[in-house]
Amino acid sequence: TGQINTLLGKNPLLFDTYLSGAIEVDVDCLCDGQSTFVSGILEHIEEAGIHSGDSACSLPVHALPSDLVDELERQT
């Protein structure tokens, strides 16, 4: 895409690809600049790539393993 974007200048092309069988989640959190509080982890029901505004989500998560939820909280 680098060569194409050079030719297009101010109107670059953007390509999205998604992993087959991927799980998409949204992590909502609050931060005061020092401490971070995870207020919710939403698990998308549809396949990865469906815009979050157009997809159904589960809160709390439905099928994510607890170790994955713990890792999401740790990384946030």
C-alpha positions as a printed Julia matrix, in Angstrom:
76×3 Matrix{Float64}:
   0.0     0.0    0.0
   2.98    2.34   0.39
   3.43    2.87  -3.37
  -0.29    3.33  -3.95
  -0.53    5.92  -1.16
   2.42    7.81  -2.66
   0.49    8.13  -5.92
  -2.76    9.11  -4.2
  -1.19   11.81  -2.04
  -3.75   13.28   0.35
  -6.31   10.49  -0.24
  -4.64    7.31   1.02
  -6.27    3.9    0.81
  -6.83    2.1    4.09
  -7.04   -1.69   4.2
  -8.4    -3.63   7.17
  -7.87   -7.33   7.63
  -9.18   -9.52  10.39
  -8.0   -12.8   11.8
 -10.18  -15.77  11.01
 -12.05  -16.91  14.1
 -10.97  -13.82  16.08
 -12.84  -12.53  19.11
 -13.47   -8.8   19.41
 -13.84   -7.05  22.75
 -14.22   -3.47  23.94
 -12.7    -2.4   27.24
 -14.28    0.66  28.86
 -12.29    2.29  31.62
 -11.9     5.46  33.66
  -8.55    7.05  34.44
  -7.61   10.04  36.57
  -4.08   10.21  35.18
  -2.68    7.8   37.76
  -5.18    5.07  38.53
  -7.24    3.16  35.98
 -10.56    1.48  36.73
 -12.0    -1.02  34.24
 -15.73   -0.35  34.23
 -16.65   -3.03  31.72
 -15.41   -5.54  29.18
 -17.85   -6.09  26.33
 -17.64   -9.27  24.28
 -18.85   -8.92  20.69
 -21.31  -11.61  19.63
 -20.78  -11.16  15.87
 -17.57  -11.99  14.05
 -14.64   -9.62  14.45
 -14.85   -6.7   12.04
 -18.5    -5.72  12.56
 -18.54   -2.12  13.82
 -19.25   -2.02  17.56
 -22.2     0.3   16.98
 -23.78   -2.3   14.7
 -23.05   -5.41  16.73
 -24.58   -7.13  19.7
 -22.36   -7.29  22.76
 -22.48   -9.15  26.04
 -21.79   -7.41  29.36
 -20.52   -9.15  31.38
 -18.55  -11.35  29.0
 -20.18  -14.64  28.1
 -17.53  -16.96  26.66
 -14.14  -15.38  27.43
 -11.94  -17.4   29.78
 -11.26  -15.7   33.11
  -7.49  -15.67  32.47
  -8.1   -13.65  29.27
 -10.34  -11.2   31.15
  -7.61  -10.85  33.8
  -5.03  -10.15  31.07
  -7.26   -7.51  29.45
  -7.61   -5.78  32.82
  -3.86   -6.01  33.43
  -2.99   -4.49  30.05
  -5.51   -1.68  30.51
